[in-house]
PDB file of C-alpha atoms in Angstrom:
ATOM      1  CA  UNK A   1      78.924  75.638  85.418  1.00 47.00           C
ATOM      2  CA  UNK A   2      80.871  74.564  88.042  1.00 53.00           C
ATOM      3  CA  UNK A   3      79.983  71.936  90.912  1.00 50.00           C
ATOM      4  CA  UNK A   4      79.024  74.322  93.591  1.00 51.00           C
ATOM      5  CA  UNK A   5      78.930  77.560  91.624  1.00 63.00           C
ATOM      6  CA  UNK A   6      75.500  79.354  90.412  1.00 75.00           C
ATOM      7  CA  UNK A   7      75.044  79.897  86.833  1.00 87.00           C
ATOM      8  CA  UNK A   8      76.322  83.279  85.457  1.00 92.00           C
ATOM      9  CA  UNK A   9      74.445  84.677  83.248  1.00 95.00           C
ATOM     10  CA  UNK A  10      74.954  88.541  83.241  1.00 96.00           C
ATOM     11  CA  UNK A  11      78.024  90.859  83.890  1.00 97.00           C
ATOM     12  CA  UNK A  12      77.111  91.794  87.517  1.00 97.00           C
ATOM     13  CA  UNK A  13      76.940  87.528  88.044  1.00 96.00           C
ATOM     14  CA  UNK A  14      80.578  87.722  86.118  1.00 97.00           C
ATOM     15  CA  UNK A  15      82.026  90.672  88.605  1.00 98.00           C
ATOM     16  CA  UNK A  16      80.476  89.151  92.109  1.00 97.00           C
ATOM     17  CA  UNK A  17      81.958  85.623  90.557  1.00 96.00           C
ATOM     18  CA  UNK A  18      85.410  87.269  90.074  1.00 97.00           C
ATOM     19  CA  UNK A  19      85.461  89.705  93.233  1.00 98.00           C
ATOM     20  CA  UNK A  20      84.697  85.471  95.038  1.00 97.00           C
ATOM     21  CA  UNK A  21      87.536  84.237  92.727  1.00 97.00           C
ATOM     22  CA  UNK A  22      90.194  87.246  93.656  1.00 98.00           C
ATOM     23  CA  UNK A  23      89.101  87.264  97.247  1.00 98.00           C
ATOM     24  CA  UNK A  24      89.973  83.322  97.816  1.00 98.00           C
ATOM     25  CA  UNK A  25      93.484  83.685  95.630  1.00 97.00           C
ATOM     26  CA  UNK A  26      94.175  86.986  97.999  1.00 97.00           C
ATOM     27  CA  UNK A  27      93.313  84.765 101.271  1.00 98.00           C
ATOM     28  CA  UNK A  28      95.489  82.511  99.985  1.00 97.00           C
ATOM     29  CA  UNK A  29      98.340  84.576  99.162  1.00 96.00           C
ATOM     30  CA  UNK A  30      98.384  85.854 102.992  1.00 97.00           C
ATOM     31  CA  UNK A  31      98.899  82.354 103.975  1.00 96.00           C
ATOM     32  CA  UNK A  32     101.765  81.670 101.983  1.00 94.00           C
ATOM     33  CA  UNK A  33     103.985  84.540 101.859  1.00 94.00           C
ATOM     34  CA  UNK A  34     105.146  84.239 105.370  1.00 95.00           C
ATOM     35  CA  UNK A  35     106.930  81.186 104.665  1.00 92.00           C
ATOM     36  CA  UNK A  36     108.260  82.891 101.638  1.00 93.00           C
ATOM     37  CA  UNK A  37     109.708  85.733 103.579  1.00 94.00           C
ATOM     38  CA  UNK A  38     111.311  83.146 105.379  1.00 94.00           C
ATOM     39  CA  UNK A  39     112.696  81.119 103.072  1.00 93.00           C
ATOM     40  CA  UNK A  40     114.246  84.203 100.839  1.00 95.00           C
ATOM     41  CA  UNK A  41     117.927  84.366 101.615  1.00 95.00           C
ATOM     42  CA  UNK A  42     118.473  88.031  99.758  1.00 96.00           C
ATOM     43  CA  UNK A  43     117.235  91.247 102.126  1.00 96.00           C
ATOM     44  CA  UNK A  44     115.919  92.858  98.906  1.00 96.00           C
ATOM     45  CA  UNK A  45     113.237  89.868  98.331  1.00 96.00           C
ATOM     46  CA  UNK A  46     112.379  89.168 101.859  1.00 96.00           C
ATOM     47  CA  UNK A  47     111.559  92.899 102.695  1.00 96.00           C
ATOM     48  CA  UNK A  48     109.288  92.738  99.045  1.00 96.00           C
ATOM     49  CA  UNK A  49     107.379  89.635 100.601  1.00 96.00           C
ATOM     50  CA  UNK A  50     106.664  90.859 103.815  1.00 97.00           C
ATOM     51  CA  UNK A  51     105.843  94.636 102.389  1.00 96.00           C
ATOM     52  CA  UNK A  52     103.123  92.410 100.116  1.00 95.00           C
ATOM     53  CA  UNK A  53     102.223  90.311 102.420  1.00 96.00           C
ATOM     54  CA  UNK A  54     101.125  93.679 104.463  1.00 97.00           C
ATOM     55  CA  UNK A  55      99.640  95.183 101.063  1.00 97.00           C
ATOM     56  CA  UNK A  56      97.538  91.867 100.422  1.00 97.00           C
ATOM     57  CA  UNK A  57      95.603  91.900 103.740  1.00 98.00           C
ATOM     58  CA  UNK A  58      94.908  95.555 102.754  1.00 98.00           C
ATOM     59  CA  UNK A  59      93.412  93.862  99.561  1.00 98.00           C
ATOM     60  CA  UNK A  60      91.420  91.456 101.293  1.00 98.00           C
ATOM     61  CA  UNK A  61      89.788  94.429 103.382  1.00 98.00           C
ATOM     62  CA  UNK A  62      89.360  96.367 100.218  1.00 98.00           C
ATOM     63  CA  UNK A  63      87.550  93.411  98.507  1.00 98.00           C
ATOM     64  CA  UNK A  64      84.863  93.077 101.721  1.00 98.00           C
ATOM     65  CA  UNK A  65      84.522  96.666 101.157  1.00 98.00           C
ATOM     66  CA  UNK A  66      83.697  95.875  97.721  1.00 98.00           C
ATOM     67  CA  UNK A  67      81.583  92.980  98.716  1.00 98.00           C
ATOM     68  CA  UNK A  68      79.908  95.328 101.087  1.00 98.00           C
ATOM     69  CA  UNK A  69      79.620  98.103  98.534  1.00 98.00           C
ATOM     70  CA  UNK A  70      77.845  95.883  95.877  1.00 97.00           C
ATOM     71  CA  UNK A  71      75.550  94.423  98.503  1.00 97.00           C
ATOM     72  CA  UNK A  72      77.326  91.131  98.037  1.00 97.00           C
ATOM     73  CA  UNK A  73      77.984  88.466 100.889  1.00 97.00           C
ATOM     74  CA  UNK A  74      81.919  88.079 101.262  1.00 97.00           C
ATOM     75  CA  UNK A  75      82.874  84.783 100.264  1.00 96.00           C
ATOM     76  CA  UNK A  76      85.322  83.494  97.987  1.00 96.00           C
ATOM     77  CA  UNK A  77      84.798  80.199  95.686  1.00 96.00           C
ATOM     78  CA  UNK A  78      88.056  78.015  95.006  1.00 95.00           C
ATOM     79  CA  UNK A  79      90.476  79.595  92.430  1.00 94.00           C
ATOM     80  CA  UNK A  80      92.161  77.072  90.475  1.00 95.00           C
ATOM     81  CA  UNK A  81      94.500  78.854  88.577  1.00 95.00           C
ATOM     82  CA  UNK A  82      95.851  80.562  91.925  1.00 95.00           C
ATOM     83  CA  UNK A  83      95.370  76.985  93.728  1.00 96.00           C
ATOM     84  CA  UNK A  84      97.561  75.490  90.386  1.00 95.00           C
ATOM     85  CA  UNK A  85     100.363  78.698  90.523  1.00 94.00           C
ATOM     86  CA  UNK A  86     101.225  78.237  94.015  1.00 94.00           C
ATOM     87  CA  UNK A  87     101.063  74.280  94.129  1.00 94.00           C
ATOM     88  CA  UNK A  88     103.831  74.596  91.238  1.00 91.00           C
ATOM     89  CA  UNK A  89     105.789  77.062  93.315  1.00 89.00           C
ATOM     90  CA  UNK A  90     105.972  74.531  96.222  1.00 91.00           C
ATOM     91  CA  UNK A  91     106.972  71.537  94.433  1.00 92.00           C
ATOM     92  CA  UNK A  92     109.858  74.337  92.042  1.00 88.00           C
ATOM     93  CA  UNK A  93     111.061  75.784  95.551  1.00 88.00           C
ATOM     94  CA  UNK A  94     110.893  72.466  97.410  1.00 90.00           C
ATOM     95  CA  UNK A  95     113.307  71.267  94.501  1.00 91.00           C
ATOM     96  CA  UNK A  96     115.792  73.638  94.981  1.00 92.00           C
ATOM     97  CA  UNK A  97     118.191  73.066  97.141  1.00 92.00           C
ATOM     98  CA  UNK A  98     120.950  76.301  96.496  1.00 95.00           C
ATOM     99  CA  UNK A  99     118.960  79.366  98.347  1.00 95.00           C
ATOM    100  CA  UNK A 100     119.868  81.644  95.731  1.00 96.00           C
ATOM    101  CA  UNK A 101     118.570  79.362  93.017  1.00 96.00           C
ATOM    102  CA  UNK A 102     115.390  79.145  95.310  1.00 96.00           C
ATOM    103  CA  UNK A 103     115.218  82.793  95.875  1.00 96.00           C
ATOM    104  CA  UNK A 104     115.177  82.913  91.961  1.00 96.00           C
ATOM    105  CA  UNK A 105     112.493  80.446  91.617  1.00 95.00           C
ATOM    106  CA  UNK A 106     110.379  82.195  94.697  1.00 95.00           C
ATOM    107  CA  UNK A 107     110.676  85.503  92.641  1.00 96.00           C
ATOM    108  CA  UNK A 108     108.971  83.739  89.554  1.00 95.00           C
ATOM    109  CA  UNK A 109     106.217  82.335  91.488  1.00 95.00           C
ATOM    110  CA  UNK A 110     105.434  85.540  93.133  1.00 96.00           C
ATOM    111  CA  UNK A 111     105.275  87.404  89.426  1.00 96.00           C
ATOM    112  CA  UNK A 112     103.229  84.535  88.429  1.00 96.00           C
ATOM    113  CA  UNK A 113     100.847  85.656  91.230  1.00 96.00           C
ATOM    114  CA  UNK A 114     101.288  88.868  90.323  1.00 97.00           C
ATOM    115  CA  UNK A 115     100.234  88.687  86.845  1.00 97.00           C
ATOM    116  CA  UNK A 116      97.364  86.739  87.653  1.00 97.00           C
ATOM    117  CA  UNK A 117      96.240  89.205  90.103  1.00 97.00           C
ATOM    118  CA  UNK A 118      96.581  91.829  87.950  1.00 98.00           C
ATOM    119  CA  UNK A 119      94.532  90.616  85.337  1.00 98.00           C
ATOM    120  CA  UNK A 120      91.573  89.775  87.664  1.00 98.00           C
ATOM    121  CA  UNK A 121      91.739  93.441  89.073  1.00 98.00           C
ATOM    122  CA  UNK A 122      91.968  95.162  85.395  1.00 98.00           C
ATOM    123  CA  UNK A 123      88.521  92.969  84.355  1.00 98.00           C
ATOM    124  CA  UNK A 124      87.317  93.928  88.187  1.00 98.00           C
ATOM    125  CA  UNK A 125      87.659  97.553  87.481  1.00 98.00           C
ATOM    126  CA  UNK A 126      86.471  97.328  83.907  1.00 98.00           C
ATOM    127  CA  UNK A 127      83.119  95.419  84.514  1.00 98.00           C
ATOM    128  CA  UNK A 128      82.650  97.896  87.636  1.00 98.00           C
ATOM    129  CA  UNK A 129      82.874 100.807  85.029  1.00 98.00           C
ATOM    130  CA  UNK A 130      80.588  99.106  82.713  1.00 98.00           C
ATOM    131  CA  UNK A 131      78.352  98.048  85.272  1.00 98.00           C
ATOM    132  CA  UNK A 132      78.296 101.956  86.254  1.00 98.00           C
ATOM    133  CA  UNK A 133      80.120 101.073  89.881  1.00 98.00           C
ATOM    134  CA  UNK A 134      82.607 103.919  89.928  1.00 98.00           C
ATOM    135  CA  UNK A 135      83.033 104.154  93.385  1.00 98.00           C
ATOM    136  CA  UNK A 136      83.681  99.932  93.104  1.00 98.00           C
ATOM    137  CA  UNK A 137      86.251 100.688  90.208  1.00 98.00           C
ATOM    138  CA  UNK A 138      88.314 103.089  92.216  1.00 98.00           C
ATOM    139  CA  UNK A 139      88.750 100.619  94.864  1.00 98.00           C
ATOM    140  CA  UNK A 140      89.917  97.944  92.885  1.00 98.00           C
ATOM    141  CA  UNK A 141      91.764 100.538  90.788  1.00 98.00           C
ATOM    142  CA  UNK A 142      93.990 101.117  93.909  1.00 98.00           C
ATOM    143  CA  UNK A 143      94.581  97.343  94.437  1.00 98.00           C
ATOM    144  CA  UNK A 144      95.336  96.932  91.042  1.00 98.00           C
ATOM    145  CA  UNK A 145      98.150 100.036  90.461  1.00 98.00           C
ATOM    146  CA  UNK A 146      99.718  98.232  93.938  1.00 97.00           C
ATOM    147  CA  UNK A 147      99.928  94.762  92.167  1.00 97.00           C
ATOM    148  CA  UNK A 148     101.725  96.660  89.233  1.00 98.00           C
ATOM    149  CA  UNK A 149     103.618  98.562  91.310  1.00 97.00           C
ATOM    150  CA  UNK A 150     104.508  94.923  93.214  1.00 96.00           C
ATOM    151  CA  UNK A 151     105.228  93.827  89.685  1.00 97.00           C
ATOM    152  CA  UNK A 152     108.175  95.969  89.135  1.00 97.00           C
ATOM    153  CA  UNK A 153     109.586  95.834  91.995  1.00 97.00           C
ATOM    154  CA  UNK A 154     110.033  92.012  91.577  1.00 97.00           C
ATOM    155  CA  UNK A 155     111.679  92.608  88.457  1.00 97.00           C
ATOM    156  CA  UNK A 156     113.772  95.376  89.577  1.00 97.00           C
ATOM    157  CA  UNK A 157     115.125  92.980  92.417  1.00 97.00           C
ATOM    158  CA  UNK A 158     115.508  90.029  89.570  1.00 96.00           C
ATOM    159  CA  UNK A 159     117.610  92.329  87.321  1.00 96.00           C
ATOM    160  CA  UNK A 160     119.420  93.636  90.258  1.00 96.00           C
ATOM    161  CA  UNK A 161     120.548  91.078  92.175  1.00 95.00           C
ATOM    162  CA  UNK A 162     118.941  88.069  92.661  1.00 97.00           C
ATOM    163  CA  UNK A 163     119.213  86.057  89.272  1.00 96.00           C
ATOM    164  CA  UNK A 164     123.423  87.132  89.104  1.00 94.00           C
ATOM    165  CA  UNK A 165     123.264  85.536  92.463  1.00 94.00           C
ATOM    166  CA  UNK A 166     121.384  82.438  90.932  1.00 95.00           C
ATOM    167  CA  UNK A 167     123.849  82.584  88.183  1.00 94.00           C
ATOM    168  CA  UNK A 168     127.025  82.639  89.834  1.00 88.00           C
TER     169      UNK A 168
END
């Protein structure tokens, strides 16, 4: 158990823990894809940041509906591994000093995020199911097709341009 954390001990403690964990590593998103957009050097990548950026308060809202919903308090509780992703993201960006080498390295961190996202929303929606919370699921169910859909898009822009930039 963790320092600060109660004890879980059933699936609803397990969902309410990981709607806390998502909702912190969302907050914390928001506050650092701003300087992202401004950092990225190609048009493709910016406009993907600040399109997220737009999509992940939309997430936080959804989340306090879910909160709301489940008869929950909204609060998060610190999320390590999202804490951990974008610490190494700084210190990899920070290192770079070509912008197209750090627009490469900003598009890895930001599928890093996204792959850690979308892993917390596919167990969100499946313990909602289980936990007979349809109308919970299909919230998180919308979040979660938007961090797919997020997802490709970063690899579409990889593929596309910005790692032949980062290669040339």
């Amino acid at each position: 158990m963790g320092l600060f954390s109660k004890p879980i001990k059933t699936l609803d403690d397990l969902f309410v823990h990981t709607l806390q964990d998502i909702y912190y590593a969302e907050n914390q998103i928001v506050k650092n894809l701003p300087a992202m957009a401004e950092k990225a050097t190609e048009p493709d990548l910016k406009a993907a940041f600040q399109h997220h950026l737009t999509e992940t308060q939309e997430h936080v809202r959804r989340l306090e509906q879910v909160f709301q919903m489940h008869g929950q308090p909204v609060k998060g509780v610190t999320c390590q591994a999202m804490d951990g992703i974008l610490a190494e993201a700084k210190d990899i960006i920070s290192d770079c000093d070509d912008p197209e080498v750090r627009d490469a390295a900003m598009l890895s961190a930001a599928q890093a995020v996204e792959h850690y996202e979308i892993t917390r929303y596919g167990s969100l929606v499946a313990y909602a199911r289980q936990l007979g919370r349809a109308d919970c699921a299909a919230v998180l169910e919308r979040t979660l097709e938007e961090e797919k859909s997020a997802d490709q898009k970063l690899t579409h822009i990889a593929a596309m341009s910005v790692n032949q930039h980062a290669a040339a």
